XYZ file of C-alpha atoms in Angstrom:
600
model
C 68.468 -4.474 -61.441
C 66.440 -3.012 -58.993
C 63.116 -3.598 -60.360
C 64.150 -7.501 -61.067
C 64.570 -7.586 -57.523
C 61.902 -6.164 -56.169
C 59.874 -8.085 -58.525
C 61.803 -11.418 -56.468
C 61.194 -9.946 -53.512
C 57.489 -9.547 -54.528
C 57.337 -12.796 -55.871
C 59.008 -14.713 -52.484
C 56.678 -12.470 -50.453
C 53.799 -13.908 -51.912
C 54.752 -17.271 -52.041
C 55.564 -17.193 -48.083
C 52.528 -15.891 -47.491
C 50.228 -18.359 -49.658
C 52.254 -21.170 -48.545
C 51.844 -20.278 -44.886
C 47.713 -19.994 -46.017
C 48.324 -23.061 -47.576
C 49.886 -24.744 -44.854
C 47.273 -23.160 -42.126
C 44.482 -24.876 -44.422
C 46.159 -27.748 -44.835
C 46.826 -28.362 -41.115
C 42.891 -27.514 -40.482
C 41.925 -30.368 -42.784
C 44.405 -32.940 -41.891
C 43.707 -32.627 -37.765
C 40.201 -30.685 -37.551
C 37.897 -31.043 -34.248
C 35.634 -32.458 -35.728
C 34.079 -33.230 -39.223
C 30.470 -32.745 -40.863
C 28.910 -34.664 -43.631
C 25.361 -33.526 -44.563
C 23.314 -36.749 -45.302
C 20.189 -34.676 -46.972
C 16.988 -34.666 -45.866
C 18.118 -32.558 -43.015
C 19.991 -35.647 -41.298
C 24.036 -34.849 -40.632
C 26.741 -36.693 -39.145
C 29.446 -34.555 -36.860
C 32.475 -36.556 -35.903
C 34.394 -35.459 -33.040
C 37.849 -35.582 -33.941
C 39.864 -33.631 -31.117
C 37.583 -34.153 -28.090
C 37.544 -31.731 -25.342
C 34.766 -31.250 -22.397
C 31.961 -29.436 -24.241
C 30.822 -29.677 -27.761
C 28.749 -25.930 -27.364
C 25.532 -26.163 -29.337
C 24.081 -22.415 -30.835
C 20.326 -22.324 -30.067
C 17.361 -20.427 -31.384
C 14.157 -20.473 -29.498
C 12.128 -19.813 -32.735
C 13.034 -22.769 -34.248
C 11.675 -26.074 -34.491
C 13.457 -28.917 -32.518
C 15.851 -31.105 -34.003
C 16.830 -34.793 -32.565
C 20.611 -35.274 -31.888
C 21.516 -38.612 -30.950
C 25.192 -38.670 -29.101
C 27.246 -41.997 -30.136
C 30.268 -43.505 -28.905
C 31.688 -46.563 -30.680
C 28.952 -47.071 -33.022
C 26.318 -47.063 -29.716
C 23.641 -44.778 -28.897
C 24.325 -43.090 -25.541
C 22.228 -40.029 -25.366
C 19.455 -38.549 -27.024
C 18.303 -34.963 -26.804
C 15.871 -32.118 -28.740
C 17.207 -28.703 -29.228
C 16.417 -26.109 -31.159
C 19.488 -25.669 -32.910
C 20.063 -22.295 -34.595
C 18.525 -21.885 -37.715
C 18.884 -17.922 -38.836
C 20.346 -16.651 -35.473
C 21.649 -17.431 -31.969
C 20.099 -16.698 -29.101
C 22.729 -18.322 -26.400
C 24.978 -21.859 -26.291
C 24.387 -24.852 -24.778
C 26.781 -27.384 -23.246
C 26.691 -31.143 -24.158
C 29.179 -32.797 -21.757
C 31.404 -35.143 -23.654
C 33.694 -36.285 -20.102
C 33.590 -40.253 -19.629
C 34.287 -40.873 -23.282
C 38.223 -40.185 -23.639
C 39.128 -43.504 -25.120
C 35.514 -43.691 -27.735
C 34.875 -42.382 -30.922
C 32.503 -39.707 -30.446
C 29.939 -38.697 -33.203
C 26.451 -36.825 -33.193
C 23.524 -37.787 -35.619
C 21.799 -34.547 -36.413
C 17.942 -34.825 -37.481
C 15.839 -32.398 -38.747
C 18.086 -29.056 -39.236
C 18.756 -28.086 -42.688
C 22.030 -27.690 -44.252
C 22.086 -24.259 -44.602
C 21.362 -23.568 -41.050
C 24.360 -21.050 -38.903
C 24.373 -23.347 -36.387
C 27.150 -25.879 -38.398
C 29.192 -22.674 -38.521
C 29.225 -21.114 -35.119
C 29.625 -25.310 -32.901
C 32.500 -25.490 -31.464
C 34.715 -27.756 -29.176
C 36.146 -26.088 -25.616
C 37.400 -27.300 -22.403
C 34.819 -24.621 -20.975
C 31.170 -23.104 -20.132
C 30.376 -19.640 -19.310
C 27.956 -19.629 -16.879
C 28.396 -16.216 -15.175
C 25.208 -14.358 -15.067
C 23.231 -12.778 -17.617
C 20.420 -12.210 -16.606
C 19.004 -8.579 -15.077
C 15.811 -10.717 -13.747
C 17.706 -13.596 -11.884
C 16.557 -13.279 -8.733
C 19.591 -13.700 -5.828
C 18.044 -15.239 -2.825
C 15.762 -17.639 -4.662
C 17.016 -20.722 -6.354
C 17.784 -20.893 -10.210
C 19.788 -23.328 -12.417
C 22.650 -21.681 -13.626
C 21.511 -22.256 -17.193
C 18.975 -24.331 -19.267
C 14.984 -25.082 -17.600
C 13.784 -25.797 -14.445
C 10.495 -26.519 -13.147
C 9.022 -28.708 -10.683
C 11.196 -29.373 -7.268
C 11.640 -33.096 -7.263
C 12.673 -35.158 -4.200
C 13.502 -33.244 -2.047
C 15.248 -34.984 0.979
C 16.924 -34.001 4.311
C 19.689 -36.256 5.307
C 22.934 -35.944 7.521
C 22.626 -32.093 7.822
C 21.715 -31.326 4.197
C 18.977 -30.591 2.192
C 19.035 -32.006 -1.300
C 16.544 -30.067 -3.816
C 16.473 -32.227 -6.701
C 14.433 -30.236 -9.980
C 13.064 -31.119 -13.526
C 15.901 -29.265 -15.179
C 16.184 -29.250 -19.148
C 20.242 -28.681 -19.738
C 20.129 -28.096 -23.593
C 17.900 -24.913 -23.549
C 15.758 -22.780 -21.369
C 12.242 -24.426 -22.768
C 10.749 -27.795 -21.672
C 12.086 -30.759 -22.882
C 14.836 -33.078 -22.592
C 14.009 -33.413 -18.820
C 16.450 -34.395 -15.890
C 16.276 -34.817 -12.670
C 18.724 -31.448 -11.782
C 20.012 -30.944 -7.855
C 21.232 -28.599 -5.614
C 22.224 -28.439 -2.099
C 21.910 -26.539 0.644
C 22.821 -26.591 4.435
C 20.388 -23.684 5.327
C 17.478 -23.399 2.515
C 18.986 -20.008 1.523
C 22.493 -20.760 0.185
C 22.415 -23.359 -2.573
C 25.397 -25.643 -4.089
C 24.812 -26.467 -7.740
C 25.789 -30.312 -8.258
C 25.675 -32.229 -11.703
C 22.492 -33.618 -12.678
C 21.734 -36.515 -10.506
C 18.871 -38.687 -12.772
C 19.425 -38.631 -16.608
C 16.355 -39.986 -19.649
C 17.177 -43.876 -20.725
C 15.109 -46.346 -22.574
C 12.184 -45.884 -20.717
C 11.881 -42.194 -21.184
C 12.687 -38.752 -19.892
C 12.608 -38.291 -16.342
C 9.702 -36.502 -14.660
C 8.600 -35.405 -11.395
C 8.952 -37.720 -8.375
C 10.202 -38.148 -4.661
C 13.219 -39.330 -1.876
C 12.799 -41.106 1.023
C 15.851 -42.367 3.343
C 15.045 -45.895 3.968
C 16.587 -46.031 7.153
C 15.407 -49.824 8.187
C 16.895 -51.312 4.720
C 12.896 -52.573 3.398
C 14.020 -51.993 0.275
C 17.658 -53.773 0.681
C 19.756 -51.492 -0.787
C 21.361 -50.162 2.242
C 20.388 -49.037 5.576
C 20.213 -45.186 5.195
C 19.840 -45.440 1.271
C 18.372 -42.283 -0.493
C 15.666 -43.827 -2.413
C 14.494 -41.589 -5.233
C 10.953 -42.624 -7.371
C 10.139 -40.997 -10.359
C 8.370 -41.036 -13.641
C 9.598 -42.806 -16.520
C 7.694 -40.672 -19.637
C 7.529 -41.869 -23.171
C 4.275 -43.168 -25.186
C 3.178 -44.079 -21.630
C 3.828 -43.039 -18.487
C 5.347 -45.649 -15.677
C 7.129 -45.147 -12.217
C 10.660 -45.928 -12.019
C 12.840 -46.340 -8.841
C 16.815 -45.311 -8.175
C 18.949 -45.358 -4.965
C 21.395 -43.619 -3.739
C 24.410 -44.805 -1.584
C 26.836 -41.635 -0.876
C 24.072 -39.500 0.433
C 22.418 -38.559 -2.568
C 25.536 -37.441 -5.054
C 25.260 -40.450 -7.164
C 22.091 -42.747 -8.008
C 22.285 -46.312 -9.862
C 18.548 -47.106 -11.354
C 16.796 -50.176 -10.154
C 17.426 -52.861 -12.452
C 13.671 -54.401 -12.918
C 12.220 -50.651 -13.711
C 8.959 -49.572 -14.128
C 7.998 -50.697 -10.531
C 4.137 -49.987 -11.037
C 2.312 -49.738 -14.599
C -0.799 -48.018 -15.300
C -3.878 -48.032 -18.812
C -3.950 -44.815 -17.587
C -2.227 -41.981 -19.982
C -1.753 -39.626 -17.003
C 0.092 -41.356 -14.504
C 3.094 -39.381 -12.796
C 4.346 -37.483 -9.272
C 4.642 -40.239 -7.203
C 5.211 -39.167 -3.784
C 6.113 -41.469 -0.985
C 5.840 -41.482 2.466
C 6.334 -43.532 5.379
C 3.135 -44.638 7.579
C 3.681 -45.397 11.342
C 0.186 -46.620 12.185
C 0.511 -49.552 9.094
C 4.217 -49.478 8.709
C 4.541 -49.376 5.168
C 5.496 -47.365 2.446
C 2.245 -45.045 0.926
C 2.480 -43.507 -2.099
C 0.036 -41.201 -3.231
C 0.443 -40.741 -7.133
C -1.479 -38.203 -9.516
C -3.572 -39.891 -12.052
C -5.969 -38.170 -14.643
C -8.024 -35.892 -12.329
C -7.838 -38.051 -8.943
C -5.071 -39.610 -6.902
C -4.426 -42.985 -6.429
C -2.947 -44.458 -3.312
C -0.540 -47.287 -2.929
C 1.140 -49.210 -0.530
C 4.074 -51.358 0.150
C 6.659 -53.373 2.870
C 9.385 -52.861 0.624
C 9.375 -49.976 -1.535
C 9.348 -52.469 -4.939
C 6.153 -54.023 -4.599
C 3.070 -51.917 -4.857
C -0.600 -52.622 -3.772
C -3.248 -50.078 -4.887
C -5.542 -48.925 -2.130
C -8.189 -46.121 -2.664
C -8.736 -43.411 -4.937
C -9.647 -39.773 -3.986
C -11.021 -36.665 -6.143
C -14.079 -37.191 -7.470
C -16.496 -34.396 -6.421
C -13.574 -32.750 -4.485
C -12.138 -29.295 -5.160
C -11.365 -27.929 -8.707
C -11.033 -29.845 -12.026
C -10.599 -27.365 -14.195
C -7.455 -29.706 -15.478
C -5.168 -32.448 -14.739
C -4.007 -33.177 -11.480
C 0.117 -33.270 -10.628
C 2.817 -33.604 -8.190
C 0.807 -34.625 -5.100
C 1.938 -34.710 -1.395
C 0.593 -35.971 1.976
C 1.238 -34.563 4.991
C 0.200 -34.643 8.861
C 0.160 -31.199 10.476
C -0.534 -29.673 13.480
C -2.850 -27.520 14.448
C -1.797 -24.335 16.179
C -3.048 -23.879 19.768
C -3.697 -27.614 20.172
C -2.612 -31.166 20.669
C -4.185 -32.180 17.384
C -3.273 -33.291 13.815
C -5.014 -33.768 11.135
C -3.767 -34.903 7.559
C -3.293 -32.704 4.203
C -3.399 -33.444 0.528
C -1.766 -31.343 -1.280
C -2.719 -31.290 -5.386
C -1.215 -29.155 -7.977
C -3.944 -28.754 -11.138
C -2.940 -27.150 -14.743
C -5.436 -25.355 -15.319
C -7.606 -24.293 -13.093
C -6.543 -22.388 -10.943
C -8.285 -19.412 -9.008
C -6.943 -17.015 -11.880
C -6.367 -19.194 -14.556
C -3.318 -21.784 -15.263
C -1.463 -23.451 -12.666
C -2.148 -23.478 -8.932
C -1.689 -25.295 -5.840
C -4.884 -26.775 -4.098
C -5.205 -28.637 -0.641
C -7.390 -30.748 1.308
C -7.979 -31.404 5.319
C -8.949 -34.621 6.579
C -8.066 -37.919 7.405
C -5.881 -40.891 6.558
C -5.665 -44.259 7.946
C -2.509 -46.166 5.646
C -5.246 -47.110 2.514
C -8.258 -44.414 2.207
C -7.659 -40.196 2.545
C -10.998 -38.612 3.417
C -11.691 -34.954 3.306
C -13.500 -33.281 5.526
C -15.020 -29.919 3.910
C -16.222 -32.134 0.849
C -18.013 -28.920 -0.885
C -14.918 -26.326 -0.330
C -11.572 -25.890 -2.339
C -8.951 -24.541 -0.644
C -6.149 -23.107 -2.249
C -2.547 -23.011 -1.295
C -0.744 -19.797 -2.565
C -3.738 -16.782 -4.508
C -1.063 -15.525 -6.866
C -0.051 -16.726 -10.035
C 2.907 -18.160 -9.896
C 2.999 -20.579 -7.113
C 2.759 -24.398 -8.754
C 3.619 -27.770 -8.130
C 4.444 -26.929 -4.423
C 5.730 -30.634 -2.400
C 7.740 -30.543 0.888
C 10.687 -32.031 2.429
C 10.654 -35.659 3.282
C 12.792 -36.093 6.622
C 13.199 -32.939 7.007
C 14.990 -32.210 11.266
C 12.434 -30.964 14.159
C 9.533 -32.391 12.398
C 9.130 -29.457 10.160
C 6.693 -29.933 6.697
C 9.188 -27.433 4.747
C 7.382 -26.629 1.045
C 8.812 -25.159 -2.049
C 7.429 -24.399 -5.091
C 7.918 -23.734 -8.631
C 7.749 -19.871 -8.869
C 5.729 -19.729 -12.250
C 2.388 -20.702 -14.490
C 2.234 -23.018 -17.272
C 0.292 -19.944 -19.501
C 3.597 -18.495 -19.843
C 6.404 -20.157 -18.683
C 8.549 -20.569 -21.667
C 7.940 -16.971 -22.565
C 9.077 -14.932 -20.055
C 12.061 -12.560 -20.371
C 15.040 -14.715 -19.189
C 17.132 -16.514 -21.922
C 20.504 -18.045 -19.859
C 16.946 -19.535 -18.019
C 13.915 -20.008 -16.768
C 12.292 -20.458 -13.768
C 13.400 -20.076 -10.141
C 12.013 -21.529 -6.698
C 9.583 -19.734 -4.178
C 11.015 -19.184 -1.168
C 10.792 -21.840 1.658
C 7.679 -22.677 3.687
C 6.721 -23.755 6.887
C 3.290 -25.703 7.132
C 1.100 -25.880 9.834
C -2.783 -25.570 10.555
C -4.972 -23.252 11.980
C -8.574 -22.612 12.590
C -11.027 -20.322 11.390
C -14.890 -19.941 11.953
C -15.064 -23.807 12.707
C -12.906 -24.825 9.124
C -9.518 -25.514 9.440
C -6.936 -24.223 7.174
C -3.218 -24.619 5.533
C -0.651 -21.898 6.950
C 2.267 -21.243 4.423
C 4.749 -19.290 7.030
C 7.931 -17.770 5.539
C 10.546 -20.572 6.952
C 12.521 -18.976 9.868
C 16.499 -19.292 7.923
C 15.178 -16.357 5.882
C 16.005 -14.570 8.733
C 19.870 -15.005 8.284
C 19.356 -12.762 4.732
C 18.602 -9.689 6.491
C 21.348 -7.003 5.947
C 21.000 -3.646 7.689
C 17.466 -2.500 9.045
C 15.750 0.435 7.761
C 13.011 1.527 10.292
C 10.299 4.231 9.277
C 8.437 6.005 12.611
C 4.793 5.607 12.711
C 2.915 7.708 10.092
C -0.790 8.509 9.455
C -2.539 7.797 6.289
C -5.841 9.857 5.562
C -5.062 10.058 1.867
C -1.656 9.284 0.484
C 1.745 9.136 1.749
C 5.135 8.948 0.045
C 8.510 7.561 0.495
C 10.602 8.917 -2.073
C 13.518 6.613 -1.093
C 12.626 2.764 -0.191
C 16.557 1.650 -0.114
C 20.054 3.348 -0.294
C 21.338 1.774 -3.172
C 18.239 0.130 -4.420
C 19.334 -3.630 -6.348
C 15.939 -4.901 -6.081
C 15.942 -7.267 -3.572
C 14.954 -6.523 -0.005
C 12.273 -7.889 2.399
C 9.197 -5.278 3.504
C 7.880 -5.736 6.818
C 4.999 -3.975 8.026
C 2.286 -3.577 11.038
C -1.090 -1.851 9.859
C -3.638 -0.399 12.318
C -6.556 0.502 10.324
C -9.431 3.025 12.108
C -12.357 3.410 9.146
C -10.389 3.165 5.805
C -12.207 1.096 3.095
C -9.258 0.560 1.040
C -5.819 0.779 2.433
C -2.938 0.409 -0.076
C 0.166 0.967 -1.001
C 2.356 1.070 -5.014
C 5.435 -0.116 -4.941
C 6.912 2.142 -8.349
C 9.849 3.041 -9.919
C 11.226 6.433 -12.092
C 10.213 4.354 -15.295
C 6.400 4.851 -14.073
C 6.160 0.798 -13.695
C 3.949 -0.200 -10.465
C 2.794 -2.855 -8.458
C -0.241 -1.708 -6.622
C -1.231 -3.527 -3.739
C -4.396 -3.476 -1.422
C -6.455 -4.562 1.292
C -10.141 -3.930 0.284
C -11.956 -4.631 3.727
C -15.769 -4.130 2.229
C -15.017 -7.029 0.041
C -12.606 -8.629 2.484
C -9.836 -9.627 0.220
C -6.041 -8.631 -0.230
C -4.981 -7.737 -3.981
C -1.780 -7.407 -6.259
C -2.080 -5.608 -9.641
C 0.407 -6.195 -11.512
C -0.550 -4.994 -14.775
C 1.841 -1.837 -14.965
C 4.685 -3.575 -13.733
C 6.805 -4.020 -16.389
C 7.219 -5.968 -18.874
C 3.667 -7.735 -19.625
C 3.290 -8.175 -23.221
C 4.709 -11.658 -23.765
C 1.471 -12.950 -21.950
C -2.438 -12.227 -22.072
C -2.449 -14.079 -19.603
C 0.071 -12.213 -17.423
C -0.896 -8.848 -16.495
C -3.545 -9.554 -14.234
C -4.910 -8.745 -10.054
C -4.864 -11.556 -8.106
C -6.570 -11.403 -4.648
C -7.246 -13.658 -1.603
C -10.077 -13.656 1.228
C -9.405 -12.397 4.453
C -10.417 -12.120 7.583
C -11.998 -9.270 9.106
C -9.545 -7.617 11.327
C -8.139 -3.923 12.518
C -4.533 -5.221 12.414
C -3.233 -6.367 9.779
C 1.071 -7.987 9.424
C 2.824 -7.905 5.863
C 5.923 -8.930 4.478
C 6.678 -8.801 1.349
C 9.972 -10.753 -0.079
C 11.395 -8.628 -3.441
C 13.108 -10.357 -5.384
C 14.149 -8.862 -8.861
C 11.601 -10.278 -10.909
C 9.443 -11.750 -7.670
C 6.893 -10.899 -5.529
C 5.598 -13.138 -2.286
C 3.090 -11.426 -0.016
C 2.987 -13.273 3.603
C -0.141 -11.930 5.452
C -1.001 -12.206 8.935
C 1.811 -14.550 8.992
C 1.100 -16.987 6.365
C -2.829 -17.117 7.241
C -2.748 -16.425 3.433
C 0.261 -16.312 0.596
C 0.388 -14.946 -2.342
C 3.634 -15.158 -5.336
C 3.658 -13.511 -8.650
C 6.215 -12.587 -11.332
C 7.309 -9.026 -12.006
C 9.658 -7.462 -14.569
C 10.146 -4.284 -13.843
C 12.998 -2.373 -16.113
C 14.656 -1.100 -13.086
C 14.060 -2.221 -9.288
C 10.980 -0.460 -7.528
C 12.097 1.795 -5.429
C 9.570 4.259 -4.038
C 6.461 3.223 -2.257
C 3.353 5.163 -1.827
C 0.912 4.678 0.882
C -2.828 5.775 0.497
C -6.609 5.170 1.768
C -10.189 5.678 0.631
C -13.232 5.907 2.488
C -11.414 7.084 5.728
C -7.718 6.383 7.205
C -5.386 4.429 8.989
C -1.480 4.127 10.328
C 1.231 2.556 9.078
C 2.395 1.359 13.186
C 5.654 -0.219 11.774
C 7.469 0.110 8.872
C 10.911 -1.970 7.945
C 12.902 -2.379 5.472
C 16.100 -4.945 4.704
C 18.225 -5.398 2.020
C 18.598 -8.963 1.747
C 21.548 -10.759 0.847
């Protein structure tokens, strides 16, 4: 009797618990989130059943892109490439499904096999993690909380703000898919992340560009309208207009788009300004290995003017994301004009860098006056695509730049992202042995950063000198400011080092007159040939010499004789640098101030 009931009790057991299986299973494929039919020839079909915000996508950077194509009721409304995990994830992407409550939502998946883990590990939530993990985000530059970012788009000062808008790629931390991402920021230090303000259509994704406020209406789309122009990029490149009417949080695309065609294949970076002398509209746009400059009354209709670059600076590659600017010069009444031109490659140490030119403009021709000299912005690596402000209060020409090299962007060590900002510039002009010259100054709201001061008494350097503790509590990012009164020293330098033996060892050589970073034992350096390297920039040939040096976690910007020369280049150090050892060869000199803030 006992046994026959046990044996029930067994037997009802069993058949609760495979019938609540059962059930479970059942209710997962009568109401699922969302359903996948594999077409073959790596094409799929994922219907979204039980929408929420975020379909999260698993990528893999080692594998090839596949096309998605996002539809709602039968239409294509997005497109996007991402390199959807194959054989394992590296991180998630977000693909925002909000404005499409009341459509039928599907995906059409191209190009990812079957038997890839990424159909297993999707998934449908109401929410993104975007809290930071990443050792080497820096915390006083700019970032995007997740995905790409490189060049700073139109960037525009209206009504108390500053609006940094950014080629941003949201569905993975390599190049592609590009928006137009933005940020704001009352002070250039703190920044506001806002949704992505210029998204690819028909004519293609959206590439680098400029704002203007069109405060007279000449375009009639409002007095005060934030006018953005940017290029459209498919087969062919084109330039494309939108507007803003709510001071830059939403734009509407100009309805007869591309405003101005080109045969030419490179054709992008329009920049536009506003001319008093002519009173129109220039814009100066980068084409092949020259720039082209245009004019207009209205902002939509576009004359071509002049061209400028042959026979001037370096060519080493194309030319991008131009800029004109009139600056003064310091200890004058005078102005002169400056084109700036970003070339990949080329540069002074190979990829990316920022050159200039100093000269003239009348409203149709630019001409430059040192014809046989090239001039170069920023003597690091990592300083590119470099624009400024437009409208930006007091007159200020306020520059930012993309804080790395196309040699080895996409391989750094980041993974949540890629890529922040340099810190802000002021521009001005100064003179030098009868040349004039570009003078990238740290902008003054850096100032506001500055925690507690740490002062070191003057000290002598005959031969080295240590500093076994740079910071109390050491995070890595902290400004260095420093006064230098050399006697007969040939070299006078200092390594900024950490317990882990990784250095950055930086120099003044005054035989060869030129200031140096080596940063080939400074971290991590083997993704890259191309990145451990020593950069250095001509100087001039003086006793006293000003530093500061902004530290950043995975940054380094060297300000010298403030801003008569700049220099920005990537570190990775496994832990923050936090000794720093002074020393001199061929005779000696003192270290007359010495400070040191942890910045916040």
């Amino acid at each position: 009797m006992n046994l026959k009931n046990n044996l029930l009790t067994v037997r009802w057991t069993l058949t609760f618990i495979i019938g609540t299986i059962w059930s479970v299973f059942s209710c997962q494929a009568i109401n699922p989130p969302f359903v996948i039919k594999h077409l073959g020839d790596g094409q799929s079909i994922v219907q979204i059943e039980n929408q929420k915000k975020f379909l999260l996508l698993p990528v893999e950077e080692a594998s090839p892109e596949a096309k998605l194509y996002m539809i709602a009721d039968n239409d294509v409304v997005r497109y996007m490439n991402i390199r959807l995990a194959i054989n394992k994830i590296d991180y998630f992407v977000p693909v925002d499904l909000s404005g499409f409550d009341n459509k039928s939502l599907s995906f059409n998946f191209q190009l990812i096999p079957d038997t890839a883990i990424c159909w297993d590990k999707m998934e449908l939530s109401d929410e993104f993690d975007t809290a930071n993990r990443e050792v080497f985000r820096p915390v006083y530059h700019f970032s995007p909380r997740y995905g790409w970012m490189n060049d700073p788009n139109g960037m525009v000062y209206k009504d108390g703000v500053y609006h940094l808008f950014y080629q941003y790629n949201p569905y993975g931390s390599m190049w592609g898919n590009l928006h137009w991402g933005h940020a704001t920021s009352t002070d250039l230090v703190t920044w506001e992340h806002q949704p992505a303000a210029i998204a690819p259509d028909a004519l293609g994704t959206i590439f680098s560009g400029s704002c203007v406020v069109d405060k007279d209406n000449t375009a009639g789309f409002g007095a005060g309208a934030i006018v953005a122009f940017y290029t459209s990029a498919s087969d062919r490149q084109v330039q494309s207009m939108a507007y803003s009417l709510d001071n830059g949080k939403t734009f509407k695309k100009y309805a007869r788009n591309p405003i101005l065609t080109s045969t030419q294949r490179d054709f992008r970076d329009p920049k536009v300004i506003w001319h008093d002398g002519t009173k129109k509209w220039i814009m100066i746009l980068a084409v092949g290995q020259e720039m082209q400059i245009y004019s207009s009354p209205n902002l939509k209709d576009w004359a071509y003017e002049s061209s400028f670059g042959e026979g001037q600076g370096a060519h080493g590659g194309v030319w991008e994301c131009p800029d004109l600017i009139e600056l003064p010069i310091e200890g004058t009444e005078l102005k002169k004009w400056v084109l700036i031109c970003n070339l990949n490659p080329g540069g002074p140490f190979g990829g990316s860098a920022a050159q200039y030119f100093v000269g003239t403009f009348d409203g149709k021709t630019f001409v430059n006056e040192s014809p046989k000299m090239t001039k170069w912005m920023d003597w690091g690596k990592d300083h590119y695509a470099a624009v400024t402000w437009s409208n930006a209060p007091e007159g200020r020409h306020i520059a930012l730049a993309w804080m790395s090299n196309w040699q080895y962007a996409n391989d750094v060590p980041t993974m949540q992202y890629r890529s922040a900002n340099s810190v802000p510039r002021d521009l001005s002009l100064y003179t030098s042995a009868g040349e004039t010259y570009l003078k990238s100054s740290p902008s003054r709201e850096l100032l506001k950063l500055r925690g507690k001061e740490e002062k070191k008494r003057s000290f002598k350097v005959d031969r080295t000198y240590n500093m076994d503790k740079l910071l109390a509590d050491n995070t890595g990012t902290y400004e260095i400011e420093m006064t230098i009164k050399n006697r007969n020293a040939e070299i006078v330098g200092f390594q900024l080092f950490n317990s882990k033996g990784e250095e950055v060892d930086i120099y003044y050589n005054l035989v060869e007159k030129k200031f140096a970073m080596d940063r080939s034992k400074s971290g991590i350096v083997s993704f890259s040939q191309d990145f451990p390297i020593v950069t250095f920039a001509p100087i001039e040939d003086n006793s006293e010499m000003t530093l500061r040096l902004f530290v950043d976690k995975s940054s380094i910007e060297a300000f010298g004789d403030d801003g008569r020369f700049a220099m920005t280049n990537l570190v990775f150090p496994s832990e923050p640098y936090n000794r720093i050892s002074f020393y001199a060869k061929g005779g000696s000199y003192t270290v007359s101030s010495f400070k040191v803030y942890k910045l916040k």
